mmCIF file of C-alpha atoms in Angstrom:
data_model
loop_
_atom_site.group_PDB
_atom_site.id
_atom_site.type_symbol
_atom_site.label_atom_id
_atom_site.label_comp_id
_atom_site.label_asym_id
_atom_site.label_seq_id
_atom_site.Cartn_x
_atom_site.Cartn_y
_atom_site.Cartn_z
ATOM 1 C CA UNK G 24 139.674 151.455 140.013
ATOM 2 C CA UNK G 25 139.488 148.211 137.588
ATOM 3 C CA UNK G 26 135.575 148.674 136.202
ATOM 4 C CA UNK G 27 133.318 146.024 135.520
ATOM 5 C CA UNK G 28 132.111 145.668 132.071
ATOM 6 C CA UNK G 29 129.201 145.173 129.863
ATOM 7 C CA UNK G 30 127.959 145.851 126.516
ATOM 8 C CA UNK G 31 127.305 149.610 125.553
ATOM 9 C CA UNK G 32 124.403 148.222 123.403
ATOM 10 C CA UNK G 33 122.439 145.507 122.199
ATOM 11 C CA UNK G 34 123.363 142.755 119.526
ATOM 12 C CA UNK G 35 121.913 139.964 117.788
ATOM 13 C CA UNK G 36 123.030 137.118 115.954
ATOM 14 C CA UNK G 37 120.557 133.773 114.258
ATOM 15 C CA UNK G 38 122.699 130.617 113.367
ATOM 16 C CA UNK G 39 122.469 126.730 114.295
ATOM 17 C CA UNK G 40 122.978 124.487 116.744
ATOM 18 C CA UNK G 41 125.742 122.262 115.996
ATOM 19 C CA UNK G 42 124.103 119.377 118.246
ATOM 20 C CA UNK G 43 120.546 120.003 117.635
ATOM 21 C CA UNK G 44 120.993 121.566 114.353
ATOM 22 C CA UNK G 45 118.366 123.546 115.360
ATOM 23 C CA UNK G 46 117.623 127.009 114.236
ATOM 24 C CA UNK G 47 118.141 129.882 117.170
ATOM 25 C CA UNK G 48 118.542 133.147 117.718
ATOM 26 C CA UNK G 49 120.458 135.251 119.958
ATOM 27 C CA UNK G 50 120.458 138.580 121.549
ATOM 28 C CA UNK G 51 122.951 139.726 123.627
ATOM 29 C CA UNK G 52 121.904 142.726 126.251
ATOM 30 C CA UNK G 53 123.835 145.282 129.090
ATOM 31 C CA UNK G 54 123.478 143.902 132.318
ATOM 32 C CA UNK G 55 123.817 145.748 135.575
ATOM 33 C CA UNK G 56 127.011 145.676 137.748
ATOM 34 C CA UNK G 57 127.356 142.261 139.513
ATOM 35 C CA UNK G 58 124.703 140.572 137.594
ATOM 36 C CA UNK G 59 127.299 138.045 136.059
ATOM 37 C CA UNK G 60 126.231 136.211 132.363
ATOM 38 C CA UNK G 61 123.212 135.441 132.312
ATOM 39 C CA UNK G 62 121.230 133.351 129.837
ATOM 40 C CA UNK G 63 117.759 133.653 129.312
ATOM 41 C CA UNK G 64 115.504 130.627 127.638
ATOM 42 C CA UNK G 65 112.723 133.544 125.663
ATOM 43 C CA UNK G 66 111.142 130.816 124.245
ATOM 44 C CA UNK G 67 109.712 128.807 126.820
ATOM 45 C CA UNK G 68 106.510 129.663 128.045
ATOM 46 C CA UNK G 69 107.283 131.541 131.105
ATOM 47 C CA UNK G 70 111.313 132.434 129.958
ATOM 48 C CA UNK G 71 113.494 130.736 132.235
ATOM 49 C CA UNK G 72 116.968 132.804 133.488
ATOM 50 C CA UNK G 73 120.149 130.453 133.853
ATOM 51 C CA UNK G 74 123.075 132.391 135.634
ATOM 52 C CA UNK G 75 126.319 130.762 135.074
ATOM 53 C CA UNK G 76 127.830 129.151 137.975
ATOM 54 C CA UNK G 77 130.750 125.892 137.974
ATOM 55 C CA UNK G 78 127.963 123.936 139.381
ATOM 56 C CA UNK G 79 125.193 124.911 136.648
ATOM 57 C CA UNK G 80 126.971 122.840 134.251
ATOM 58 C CA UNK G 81 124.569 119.628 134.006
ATOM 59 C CA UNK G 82 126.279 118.102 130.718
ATOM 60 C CA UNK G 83 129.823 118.257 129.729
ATOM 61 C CA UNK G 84 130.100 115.782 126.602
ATOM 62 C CA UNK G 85 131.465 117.499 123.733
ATOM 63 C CA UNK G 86 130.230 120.591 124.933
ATOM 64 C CA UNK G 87 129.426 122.340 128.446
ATOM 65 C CA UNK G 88 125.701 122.666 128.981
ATOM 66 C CA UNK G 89 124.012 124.627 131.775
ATOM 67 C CA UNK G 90 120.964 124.134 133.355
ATOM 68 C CA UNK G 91 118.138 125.757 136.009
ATOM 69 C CA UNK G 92 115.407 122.946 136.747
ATOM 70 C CA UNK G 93 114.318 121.330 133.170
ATOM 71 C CA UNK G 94 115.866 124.565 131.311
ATOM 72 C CA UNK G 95 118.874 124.241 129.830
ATOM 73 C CA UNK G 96 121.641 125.768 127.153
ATOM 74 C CA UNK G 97 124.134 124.273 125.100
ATOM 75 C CA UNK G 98 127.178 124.695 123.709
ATOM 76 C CA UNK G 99 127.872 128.062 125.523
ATOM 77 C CA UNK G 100 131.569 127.580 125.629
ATOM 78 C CA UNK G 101 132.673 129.610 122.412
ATOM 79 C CA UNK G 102 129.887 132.622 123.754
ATOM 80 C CA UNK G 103 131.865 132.197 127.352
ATOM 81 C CA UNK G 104 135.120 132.275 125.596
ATOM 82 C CA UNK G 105 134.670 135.307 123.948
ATOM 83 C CA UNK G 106 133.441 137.243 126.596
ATOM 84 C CA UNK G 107 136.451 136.290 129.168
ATOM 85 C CA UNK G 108 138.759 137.084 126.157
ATOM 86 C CA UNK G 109 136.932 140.814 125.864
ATOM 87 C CA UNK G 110 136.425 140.550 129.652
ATOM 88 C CA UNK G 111 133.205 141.347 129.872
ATOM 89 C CA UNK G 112 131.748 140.959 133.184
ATOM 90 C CA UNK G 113 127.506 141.302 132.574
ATOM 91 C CA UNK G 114 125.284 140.484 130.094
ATOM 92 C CA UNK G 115 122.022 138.800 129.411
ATOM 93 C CA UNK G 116 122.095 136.075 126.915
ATOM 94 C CA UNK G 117 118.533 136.085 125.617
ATOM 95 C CA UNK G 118 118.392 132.812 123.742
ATOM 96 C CA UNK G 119 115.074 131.153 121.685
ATOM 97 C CA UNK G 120 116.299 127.152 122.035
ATOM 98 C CA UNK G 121 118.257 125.181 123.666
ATOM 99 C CA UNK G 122 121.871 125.490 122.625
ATOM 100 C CA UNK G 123 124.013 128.519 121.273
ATOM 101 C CA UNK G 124 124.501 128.798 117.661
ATOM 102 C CA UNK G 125 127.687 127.689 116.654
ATOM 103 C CA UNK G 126 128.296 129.972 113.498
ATOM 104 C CA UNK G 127 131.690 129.467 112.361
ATOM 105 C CA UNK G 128 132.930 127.211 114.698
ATOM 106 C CA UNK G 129 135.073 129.174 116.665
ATOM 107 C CA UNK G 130 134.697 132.220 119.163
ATOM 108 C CA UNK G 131 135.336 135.168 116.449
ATOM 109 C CA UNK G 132 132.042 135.420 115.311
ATOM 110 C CA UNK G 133 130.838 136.489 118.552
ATOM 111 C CA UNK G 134 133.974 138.678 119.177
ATOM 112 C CA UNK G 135 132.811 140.702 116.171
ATOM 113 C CA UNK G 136 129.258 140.492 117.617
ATOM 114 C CA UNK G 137 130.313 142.050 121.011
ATOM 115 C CA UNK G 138 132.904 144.297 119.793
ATOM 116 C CA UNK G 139 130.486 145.772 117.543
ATOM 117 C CA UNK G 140 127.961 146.514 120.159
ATOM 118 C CA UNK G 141 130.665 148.150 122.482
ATOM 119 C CA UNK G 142 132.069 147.653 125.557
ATOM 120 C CA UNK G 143 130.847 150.056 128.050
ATOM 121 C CA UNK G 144 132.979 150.693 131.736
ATOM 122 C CA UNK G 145 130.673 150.524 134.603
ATOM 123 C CA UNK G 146 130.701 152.047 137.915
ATOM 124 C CA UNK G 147 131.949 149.191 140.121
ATOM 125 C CA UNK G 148 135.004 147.301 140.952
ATOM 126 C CA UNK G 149 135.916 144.247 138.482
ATOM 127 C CA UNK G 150 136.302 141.182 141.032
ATOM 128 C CA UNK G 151 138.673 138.160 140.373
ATOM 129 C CA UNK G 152 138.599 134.465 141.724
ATOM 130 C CA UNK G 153 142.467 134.909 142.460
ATOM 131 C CA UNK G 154 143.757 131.217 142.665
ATOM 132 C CA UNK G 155 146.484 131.191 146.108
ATOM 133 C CA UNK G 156 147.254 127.329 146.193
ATOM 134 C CA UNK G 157 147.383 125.042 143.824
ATOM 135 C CA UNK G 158 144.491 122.704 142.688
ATOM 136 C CA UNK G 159 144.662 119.646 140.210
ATOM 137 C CA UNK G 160 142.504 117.099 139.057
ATOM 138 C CA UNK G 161 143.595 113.741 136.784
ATOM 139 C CA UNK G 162 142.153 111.043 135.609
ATOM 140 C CA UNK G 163 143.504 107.259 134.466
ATOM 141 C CA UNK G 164 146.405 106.128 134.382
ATOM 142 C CA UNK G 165 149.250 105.483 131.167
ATOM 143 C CA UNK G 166 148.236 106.104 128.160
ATOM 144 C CA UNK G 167 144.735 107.249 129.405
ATOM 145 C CA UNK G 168 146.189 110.258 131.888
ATOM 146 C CA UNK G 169 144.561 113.152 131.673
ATOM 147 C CA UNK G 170 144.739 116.031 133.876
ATOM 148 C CA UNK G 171 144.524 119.509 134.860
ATOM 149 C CA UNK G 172 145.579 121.783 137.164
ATOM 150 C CA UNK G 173 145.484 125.911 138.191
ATOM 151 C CA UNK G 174 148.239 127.741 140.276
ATOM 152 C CA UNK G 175 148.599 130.944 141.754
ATOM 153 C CA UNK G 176 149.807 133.845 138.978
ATOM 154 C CA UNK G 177 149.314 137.190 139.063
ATOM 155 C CA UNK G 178 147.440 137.158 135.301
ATOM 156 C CA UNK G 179 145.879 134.568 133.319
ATOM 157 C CA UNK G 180 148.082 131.984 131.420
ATOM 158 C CA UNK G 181 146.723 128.863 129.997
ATOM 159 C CA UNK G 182 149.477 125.706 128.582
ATOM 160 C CA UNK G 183 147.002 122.849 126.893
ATOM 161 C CA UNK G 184 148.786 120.076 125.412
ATOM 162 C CA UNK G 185 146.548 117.515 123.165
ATOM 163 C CA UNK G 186 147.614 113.843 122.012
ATOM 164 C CA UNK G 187 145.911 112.841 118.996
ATOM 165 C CA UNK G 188 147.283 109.987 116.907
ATOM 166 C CA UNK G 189 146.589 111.105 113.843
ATOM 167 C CA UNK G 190 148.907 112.211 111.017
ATOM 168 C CA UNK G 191 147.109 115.666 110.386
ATOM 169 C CA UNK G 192 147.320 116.892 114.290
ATOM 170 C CA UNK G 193 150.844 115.099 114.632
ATOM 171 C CA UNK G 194 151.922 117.215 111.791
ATOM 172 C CA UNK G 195 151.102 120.976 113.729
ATOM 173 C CA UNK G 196 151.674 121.572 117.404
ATOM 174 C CA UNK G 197 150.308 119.942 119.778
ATOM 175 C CA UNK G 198 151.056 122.178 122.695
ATOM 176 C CA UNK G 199 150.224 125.759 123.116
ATOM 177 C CA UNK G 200 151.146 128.359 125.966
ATOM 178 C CA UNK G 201 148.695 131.390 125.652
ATOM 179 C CA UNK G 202 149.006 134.775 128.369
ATOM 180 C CA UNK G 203 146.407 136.680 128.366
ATOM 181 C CA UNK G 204 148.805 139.557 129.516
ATOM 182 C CA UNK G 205 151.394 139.448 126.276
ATOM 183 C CA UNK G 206 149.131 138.217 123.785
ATOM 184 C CA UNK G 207 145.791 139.378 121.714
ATOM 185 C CA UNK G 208 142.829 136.835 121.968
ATOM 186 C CA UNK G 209 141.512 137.856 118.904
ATOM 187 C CA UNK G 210 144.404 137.809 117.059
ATOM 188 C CA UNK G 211 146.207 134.794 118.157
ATOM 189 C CA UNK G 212 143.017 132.217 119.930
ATOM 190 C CA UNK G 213 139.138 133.592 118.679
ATOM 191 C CA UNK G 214 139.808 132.428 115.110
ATOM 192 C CA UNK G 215 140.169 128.484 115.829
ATOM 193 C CA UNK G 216 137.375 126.021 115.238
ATOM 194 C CA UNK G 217 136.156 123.263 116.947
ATOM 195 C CA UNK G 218 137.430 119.999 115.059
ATOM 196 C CA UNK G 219 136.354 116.197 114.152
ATOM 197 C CA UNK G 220 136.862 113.148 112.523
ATOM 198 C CA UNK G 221 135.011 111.522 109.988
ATOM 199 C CA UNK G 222 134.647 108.555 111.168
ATOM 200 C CA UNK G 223 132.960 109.703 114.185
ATOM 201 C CA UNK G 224 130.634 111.253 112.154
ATOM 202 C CA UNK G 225 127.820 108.189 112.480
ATOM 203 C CA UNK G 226 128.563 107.627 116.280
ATOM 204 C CA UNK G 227 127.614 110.865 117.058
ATOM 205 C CA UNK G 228 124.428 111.455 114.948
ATOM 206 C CA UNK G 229 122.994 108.041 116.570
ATOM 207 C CA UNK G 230 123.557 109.882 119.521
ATOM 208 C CA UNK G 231 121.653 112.910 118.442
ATOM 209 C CA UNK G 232 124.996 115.337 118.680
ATOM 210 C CA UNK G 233 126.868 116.924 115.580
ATOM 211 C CA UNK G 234 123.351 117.382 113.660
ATOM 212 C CA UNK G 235 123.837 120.727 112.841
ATOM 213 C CA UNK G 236 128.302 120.379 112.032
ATOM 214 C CA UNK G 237 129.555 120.927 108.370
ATOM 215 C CA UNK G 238 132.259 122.167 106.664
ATOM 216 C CA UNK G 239 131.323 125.689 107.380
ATOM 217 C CA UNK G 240 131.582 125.312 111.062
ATOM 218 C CA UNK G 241 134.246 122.961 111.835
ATOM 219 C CA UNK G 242 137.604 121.705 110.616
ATOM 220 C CA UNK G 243 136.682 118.067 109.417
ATOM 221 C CA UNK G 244 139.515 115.374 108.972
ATOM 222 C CA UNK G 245 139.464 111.619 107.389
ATOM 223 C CA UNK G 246 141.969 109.360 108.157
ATOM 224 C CA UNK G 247 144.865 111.240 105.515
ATOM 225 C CA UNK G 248 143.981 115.094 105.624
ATOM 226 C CA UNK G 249 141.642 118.216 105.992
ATOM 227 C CA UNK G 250 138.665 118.281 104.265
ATOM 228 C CA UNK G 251 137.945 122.284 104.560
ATOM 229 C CA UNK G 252 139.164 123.454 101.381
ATOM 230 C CA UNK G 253 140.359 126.740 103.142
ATOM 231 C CA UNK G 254 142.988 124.308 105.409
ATOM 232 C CA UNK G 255 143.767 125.809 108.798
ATOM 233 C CA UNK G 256 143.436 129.054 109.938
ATOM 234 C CA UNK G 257 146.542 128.827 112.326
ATOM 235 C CA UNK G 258 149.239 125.964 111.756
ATOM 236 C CA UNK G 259 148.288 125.153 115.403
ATOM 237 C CA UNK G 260 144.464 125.266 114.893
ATOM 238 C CA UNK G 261 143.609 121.693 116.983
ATOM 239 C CA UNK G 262 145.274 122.296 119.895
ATOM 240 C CA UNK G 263 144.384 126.273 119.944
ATOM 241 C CA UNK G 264 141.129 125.524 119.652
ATOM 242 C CA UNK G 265 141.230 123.387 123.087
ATOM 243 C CA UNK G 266 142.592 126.825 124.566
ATOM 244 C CA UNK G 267 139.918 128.713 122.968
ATOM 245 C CA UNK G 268 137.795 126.376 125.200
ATOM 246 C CA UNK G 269 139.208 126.021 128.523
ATOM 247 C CA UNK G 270 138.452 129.930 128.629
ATOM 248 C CA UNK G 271 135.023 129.216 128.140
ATOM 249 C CA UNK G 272 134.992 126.725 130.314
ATOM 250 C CA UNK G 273 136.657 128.684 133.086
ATOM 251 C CA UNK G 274 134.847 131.216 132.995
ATOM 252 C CA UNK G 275 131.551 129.334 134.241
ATOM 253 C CA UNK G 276 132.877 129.398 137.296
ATOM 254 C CA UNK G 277 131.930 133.673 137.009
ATOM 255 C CA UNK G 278 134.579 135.735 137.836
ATOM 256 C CA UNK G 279 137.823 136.380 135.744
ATOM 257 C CA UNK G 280 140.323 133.730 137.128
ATOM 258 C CA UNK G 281 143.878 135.172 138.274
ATOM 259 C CA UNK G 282 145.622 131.560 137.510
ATOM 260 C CA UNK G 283 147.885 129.774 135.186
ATOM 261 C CA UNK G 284 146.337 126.925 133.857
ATOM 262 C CA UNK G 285 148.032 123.716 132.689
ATOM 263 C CA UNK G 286 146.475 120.392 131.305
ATOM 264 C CA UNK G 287 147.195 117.612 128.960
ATOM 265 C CA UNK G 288 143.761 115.908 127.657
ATOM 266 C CA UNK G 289 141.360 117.836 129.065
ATOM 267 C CA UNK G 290 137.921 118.613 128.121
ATOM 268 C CA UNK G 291 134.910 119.926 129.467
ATOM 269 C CA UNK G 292 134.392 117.439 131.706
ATOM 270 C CA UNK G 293 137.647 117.814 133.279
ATOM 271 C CA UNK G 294 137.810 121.607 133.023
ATOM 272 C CA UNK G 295 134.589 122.046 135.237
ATOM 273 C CA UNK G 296 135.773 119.263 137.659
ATOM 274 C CA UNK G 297 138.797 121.726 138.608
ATOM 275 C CA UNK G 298 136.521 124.361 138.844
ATOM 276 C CA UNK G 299 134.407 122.339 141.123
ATOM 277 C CA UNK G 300 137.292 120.928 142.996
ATOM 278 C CA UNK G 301 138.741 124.770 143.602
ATOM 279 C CA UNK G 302 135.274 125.712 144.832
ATOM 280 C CA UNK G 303 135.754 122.432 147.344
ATOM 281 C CA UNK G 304 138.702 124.168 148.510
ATOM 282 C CA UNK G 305 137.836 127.859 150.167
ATOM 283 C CA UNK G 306 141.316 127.944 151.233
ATOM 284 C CA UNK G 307 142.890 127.687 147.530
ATOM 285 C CA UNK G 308 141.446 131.301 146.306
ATOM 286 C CA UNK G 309 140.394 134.402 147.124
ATOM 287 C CA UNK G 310 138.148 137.480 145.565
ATOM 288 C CA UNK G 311 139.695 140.728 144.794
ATOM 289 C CA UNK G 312 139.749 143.841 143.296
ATOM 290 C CA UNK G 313 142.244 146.724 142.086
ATOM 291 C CA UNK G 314 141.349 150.013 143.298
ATOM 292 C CA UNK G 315 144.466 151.247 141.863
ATOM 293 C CA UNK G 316 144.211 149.764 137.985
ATOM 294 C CA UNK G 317 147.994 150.045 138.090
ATOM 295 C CA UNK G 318 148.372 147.490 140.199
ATOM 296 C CA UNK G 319 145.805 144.749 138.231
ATOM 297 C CA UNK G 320 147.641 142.263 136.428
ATOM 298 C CA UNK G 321 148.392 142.840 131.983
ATOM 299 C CA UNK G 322 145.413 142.324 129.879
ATOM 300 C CA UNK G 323 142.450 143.174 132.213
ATOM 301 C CA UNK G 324 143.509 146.660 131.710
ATOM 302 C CA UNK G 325 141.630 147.352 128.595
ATOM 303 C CA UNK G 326 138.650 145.849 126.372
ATOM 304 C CA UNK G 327 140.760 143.275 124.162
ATOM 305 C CA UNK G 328 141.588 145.022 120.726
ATOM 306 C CA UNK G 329 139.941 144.051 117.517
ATOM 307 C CA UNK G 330 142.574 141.952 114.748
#
């Protein structure tokens, strides 16, 4: 049989936020089987769980947000990434503000953090959301399009394809296939970091977002280069980075996807209105589970390997 997972131990990390620039920190705990993520507000007066669900996201600009009532998280999409890329099934999230700390800007920081702590088979069958007919969302039209889309596949395959005009991105690729079956997630996705411009900079402090971004967390661009005087981590880091978060994204919908995933300019907003939009359709999937781990599609087999 193909186990659930969770964490043979517990873990804890304290960072920033990189909207609120807030201080926070995190503790991540075992969970029973079928208890799904979990995050837990510990700092509210009477703590405050939010399960992740598609339809707990409440706020999807530059980040996905989740909510229960007036309680709400931030930023979990790098946390979210990570533990689909491990594929970890349960854990509690305990959490003392509002948004995730965003540490080095990427997902590795909390691959270390969960890989450290163990990954610990439990007794009870992993379920999939196994996608059986295709499902697509778009938006606009020319040189606005942007769309995505899932279709049946017996793994987990994502193709993102970004269009930035801007001599930096133009310069690496701007397309990326990733299978979760042939390739390592740590190796070749965990290490890139989420990425901005200068000159957005202002625009989004008056907005109260990026208050806690910096050179240490982000790859930061003018209108001529990189600012990070480390470069890029992989010569593809923009567009890897957009994979790195449509697996967080995805994964808010709870279950390991069985899917390939296409999309050309999409975001969070656009990543949980598929989600959504497959949930719309009861027809286009279906739950399962492998009794016979022979049979369950490459890379859900074992706990992801470290680099």
């Amino acid at each position: 049989m193909l186990q659930q997972r969770t964490l043979k131990t517990l873990t804890k990390a304290v960072g920033v936020g990189l909207h609120s620039g807030q201080r926070v920190e995190l503790t991540l705990r075992p969970a029973a089987p079928d208890t799904g993520i979990v995050f837990r507000r510990i700092d509210l007066p009477v703590p405050v769980d939010i399960p992740v669900r598609a339809d707990a996201a409440t706020d999807t600009r530059l980040a996905s947000t989740i909510s229960n009532g007036s309680a709400k998280v931030q930023t979990v999409e790098h946390l979210m990434s990570a533990c689909a890329g491990l594929g970890l099934d349960n854990l509690y999230v305990d959490i003392t503000a509002e948004e995730v700390p965003i540490l080095d800007g990427s997902s590795a920081s909390f691959v270390f953090l969960l890989q450290s702590a163990g990954v610990q088979l439990q007794n009870a069958p992993k379920r999939f959301m196994r996608v059986i007919k295709p499902v697509e969302v778009r938006l606009g039209e020319g040189d606005d399009l942007k769309w995505a889309r899932l279709d049946p596949y017996h793994g987990f395959k994502l193709s993102f394809e970004i269009d930035f005009a801007h001599r930096v991105v133009d310069s690496t690729g701007q397309r990326v296939t990733f299978d979760l079956g042939s390739g390592s997630y740590a190796r070749d996705i965990a290490r890139a970091r989420t990425f901005g411009f200068t000159k957005d900079v202002e625009t989004m402090r008056a907005n109260g977002l990026g208050l806690g971004g910096g050179l240490d967390n982000a790859v930061v661009m003018d209108d001529y280069r990189v600012l990070n005087s480390d470069g890029l981590r992989y010569d593809d880091e923009f567009v890897k980075h957009k994979i790195l978060d449509a697996m967080g994204d995805l994964y808010l919908v709870g279950k390991p996807l069985l899917a390939s995933y296409t999309a050309f300019r999409s975001g969070h907003a656009m990543n949980n209105k598929l989600l959504r939009e497959l949930l719309s359709h009861p027809d286009a999937y279906e739950i399962v589970t492998f009794e016979d781990d022979k049979q369950a599609p490459a890379g859900f087999l074992k706990p992801a390997r470290a680099w």
